[in-house]
PDB file of C-alpha atoms in Angstrom:
ATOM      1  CA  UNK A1071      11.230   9.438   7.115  1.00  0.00           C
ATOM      2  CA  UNK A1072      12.706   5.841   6.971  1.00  0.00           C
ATOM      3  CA  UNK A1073      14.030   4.257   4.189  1.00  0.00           C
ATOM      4  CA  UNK A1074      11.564   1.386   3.537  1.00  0.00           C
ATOM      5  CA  UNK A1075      11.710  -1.257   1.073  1.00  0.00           C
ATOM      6  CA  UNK A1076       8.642  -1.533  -1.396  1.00  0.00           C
ATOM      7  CA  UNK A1077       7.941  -4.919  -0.748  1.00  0.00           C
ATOM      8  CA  UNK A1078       7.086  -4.108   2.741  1.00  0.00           C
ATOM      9  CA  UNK A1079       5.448  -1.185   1.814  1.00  0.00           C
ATOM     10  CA  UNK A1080       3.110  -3.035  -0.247  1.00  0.00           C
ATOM     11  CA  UNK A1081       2.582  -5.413   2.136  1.00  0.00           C
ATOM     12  CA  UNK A1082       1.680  -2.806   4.813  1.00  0.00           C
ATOM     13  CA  UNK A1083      -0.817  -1.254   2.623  1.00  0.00           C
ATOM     14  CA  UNK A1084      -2.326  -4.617   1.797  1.00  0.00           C
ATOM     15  CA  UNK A1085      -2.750  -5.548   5.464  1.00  0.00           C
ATOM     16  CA  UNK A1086      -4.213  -2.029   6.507  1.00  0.00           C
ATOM     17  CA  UNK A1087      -6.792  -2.386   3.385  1.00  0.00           C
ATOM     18  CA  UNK A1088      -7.474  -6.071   3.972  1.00  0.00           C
ATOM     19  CA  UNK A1089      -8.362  -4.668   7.987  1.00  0.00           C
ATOM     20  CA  UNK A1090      -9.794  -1.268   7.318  1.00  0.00           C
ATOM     21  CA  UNK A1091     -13.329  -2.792   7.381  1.00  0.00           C
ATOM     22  CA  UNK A1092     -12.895  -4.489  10.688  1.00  0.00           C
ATOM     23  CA  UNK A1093     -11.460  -1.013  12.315  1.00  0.00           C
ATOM     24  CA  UNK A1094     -13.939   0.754  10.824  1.00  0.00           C
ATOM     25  CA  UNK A1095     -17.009  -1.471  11.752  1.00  0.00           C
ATOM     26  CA  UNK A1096     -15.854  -1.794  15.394  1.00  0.00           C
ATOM     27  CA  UNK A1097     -15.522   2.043  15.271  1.00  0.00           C
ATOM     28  CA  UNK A1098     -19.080   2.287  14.464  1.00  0.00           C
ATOM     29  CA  UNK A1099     -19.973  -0.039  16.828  1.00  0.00           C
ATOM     30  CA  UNK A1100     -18.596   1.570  19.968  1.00  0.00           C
ATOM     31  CA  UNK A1101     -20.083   4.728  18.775  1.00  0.00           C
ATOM     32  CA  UNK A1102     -23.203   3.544  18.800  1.00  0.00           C
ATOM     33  CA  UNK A1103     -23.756   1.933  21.898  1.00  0.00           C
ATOM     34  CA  UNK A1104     -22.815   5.038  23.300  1.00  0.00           C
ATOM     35  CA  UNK A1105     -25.769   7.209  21.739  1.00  0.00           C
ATOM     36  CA  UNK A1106     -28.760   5.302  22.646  1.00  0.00           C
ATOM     37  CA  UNK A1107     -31.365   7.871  22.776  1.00  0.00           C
ATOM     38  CA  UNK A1108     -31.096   9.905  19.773  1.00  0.00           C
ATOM     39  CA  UNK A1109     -31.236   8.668  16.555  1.00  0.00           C
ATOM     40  CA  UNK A1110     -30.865  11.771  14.555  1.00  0.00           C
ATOM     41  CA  UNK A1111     -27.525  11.788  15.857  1.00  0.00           C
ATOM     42  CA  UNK A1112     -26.791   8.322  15.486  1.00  0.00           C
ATOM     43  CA  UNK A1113     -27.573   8.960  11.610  1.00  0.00           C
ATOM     44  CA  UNK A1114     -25.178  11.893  11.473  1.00  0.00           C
ATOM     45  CA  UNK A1115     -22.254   9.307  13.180  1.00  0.00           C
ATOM     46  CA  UNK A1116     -23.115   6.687  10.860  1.00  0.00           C
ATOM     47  CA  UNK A1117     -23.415   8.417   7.904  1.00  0.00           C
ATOM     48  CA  UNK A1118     -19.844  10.435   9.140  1.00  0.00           C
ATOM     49  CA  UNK A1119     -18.548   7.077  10.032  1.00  0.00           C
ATOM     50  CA  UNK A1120     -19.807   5.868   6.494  1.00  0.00           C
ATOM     51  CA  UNK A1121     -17.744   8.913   4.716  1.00  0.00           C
ATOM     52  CA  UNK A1122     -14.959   8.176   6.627  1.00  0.00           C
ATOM     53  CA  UNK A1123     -14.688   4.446   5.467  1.00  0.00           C
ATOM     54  CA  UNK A1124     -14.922   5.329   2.116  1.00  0.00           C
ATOM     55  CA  UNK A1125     -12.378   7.773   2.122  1.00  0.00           C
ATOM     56  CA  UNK A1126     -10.183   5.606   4.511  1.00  0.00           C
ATOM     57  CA  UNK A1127     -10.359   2.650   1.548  1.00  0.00           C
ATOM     58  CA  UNK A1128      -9.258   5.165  -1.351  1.00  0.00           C
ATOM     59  CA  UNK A1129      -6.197   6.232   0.888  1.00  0.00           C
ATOM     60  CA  UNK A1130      -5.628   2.822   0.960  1.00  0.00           C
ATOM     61  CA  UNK A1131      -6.109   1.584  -2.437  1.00  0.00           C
ATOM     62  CA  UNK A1132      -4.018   4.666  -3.156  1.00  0.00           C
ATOM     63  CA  UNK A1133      -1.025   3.508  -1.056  1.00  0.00           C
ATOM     64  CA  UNK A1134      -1.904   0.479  -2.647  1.00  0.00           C
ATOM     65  CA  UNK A1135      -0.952   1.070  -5.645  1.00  0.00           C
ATOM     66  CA  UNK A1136       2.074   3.739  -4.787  1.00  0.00           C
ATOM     67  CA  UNK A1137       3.547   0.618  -3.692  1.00  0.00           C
ATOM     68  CA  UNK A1138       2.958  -1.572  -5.940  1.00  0.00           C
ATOM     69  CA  UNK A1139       4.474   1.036  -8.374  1.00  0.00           C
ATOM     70  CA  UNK A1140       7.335   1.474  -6.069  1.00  0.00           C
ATOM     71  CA  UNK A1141       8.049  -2.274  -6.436  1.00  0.00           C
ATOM     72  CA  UNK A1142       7.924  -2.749 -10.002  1.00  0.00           C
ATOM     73  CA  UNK A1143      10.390   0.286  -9.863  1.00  0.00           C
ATOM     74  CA  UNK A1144      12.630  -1.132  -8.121  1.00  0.00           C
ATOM     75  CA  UNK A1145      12.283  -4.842 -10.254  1.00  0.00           C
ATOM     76  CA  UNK A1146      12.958  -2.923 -13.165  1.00  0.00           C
ATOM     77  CA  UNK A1147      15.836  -1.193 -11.516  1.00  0.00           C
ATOM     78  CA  UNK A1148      17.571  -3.941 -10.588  1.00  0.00           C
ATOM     79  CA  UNK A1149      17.266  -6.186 -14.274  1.00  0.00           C
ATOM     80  CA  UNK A1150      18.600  -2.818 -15.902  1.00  0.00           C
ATOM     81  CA  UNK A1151      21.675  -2.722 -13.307  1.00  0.00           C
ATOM     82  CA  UNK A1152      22.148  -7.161 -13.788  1.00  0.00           C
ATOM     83  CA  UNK A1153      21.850  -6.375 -17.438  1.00  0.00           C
ATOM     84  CA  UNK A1154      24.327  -3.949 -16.768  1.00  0.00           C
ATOM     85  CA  UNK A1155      26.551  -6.248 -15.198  1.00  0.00           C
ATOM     86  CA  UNK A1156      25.995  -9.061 -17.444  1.00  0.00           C
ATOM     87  CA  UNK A1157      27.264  -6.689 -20.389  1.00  0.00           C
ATOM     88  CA  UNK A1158      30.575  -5.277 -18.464  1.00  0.00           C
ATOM     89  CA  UNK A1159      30.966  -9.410 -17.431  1.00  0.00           C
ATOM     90  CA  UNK A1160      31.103  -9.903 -21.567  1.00  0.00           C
ATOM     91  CA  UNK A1161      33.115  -7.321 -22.191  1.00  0.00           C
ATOM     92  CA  UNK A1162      35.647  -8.442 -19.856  1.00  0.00           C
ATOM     93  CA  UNK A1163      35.203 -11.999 -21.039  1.00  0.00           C
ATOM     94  CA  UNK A1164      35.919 -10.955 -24.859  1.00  0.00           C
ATOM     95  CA  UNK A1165      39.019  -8.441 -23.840  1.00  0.00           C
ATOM     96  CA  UNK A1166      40.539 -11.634 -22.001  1.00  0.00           C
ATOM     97  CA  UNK A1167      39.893 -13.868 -25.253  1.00  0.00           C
ATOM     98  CA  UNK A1168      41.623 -11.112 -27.121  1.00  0.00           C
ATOM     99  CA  UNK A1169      44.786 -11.263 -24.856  1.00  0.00           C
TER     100      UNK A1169
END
């Protein structure tokens, strides 16, 4: 798998939940208008279709979220390694004001 950075990840899993509706509902539509006579098994396919929505959005919100935590990760990562820096920048400062 490629190496992706969170922000796009996060934006990727905002844009598929934004459009999971729309993919879903035109899903259901072509479904439907190809089972005209019998509507015991259009219920099954729209309660299936239904299911499938609804699990569809958790995976998203899930991804969601594993992005979201993937960014603040990596936020947090880089103030610790700048804090880092700033400190070893200090230290060199003071050893040169000591020479």
């Amino acid at each position: 798998e490629r190496q992706v950075s969170p922000d796009k990840l996060y934006r990727a899993a905002l844009l598929k939940s934004r459009f999971a509706d729309t993919i879903l509902k035109a899903q259901e539509k072509t479904q439907s208008q190809g089972v005209k006579g019998d509507p015991e098994k259009m219920r099954r396919d729209k309660e299936k279709l239904e299911m499938e929505r609804r699990k569809e959005k958790a995976r998203l919100q899930a991804e969601a979220k594993a992005a979201e935590a993937a960014r603040k990760r990596a936020e947090e990562a880089a103030a610790v390694e700048a804090r880092r820096k700033r400190e070893l920048e200090r230290e060199a400062a003071r050893q040169a004001l000591l020479q």
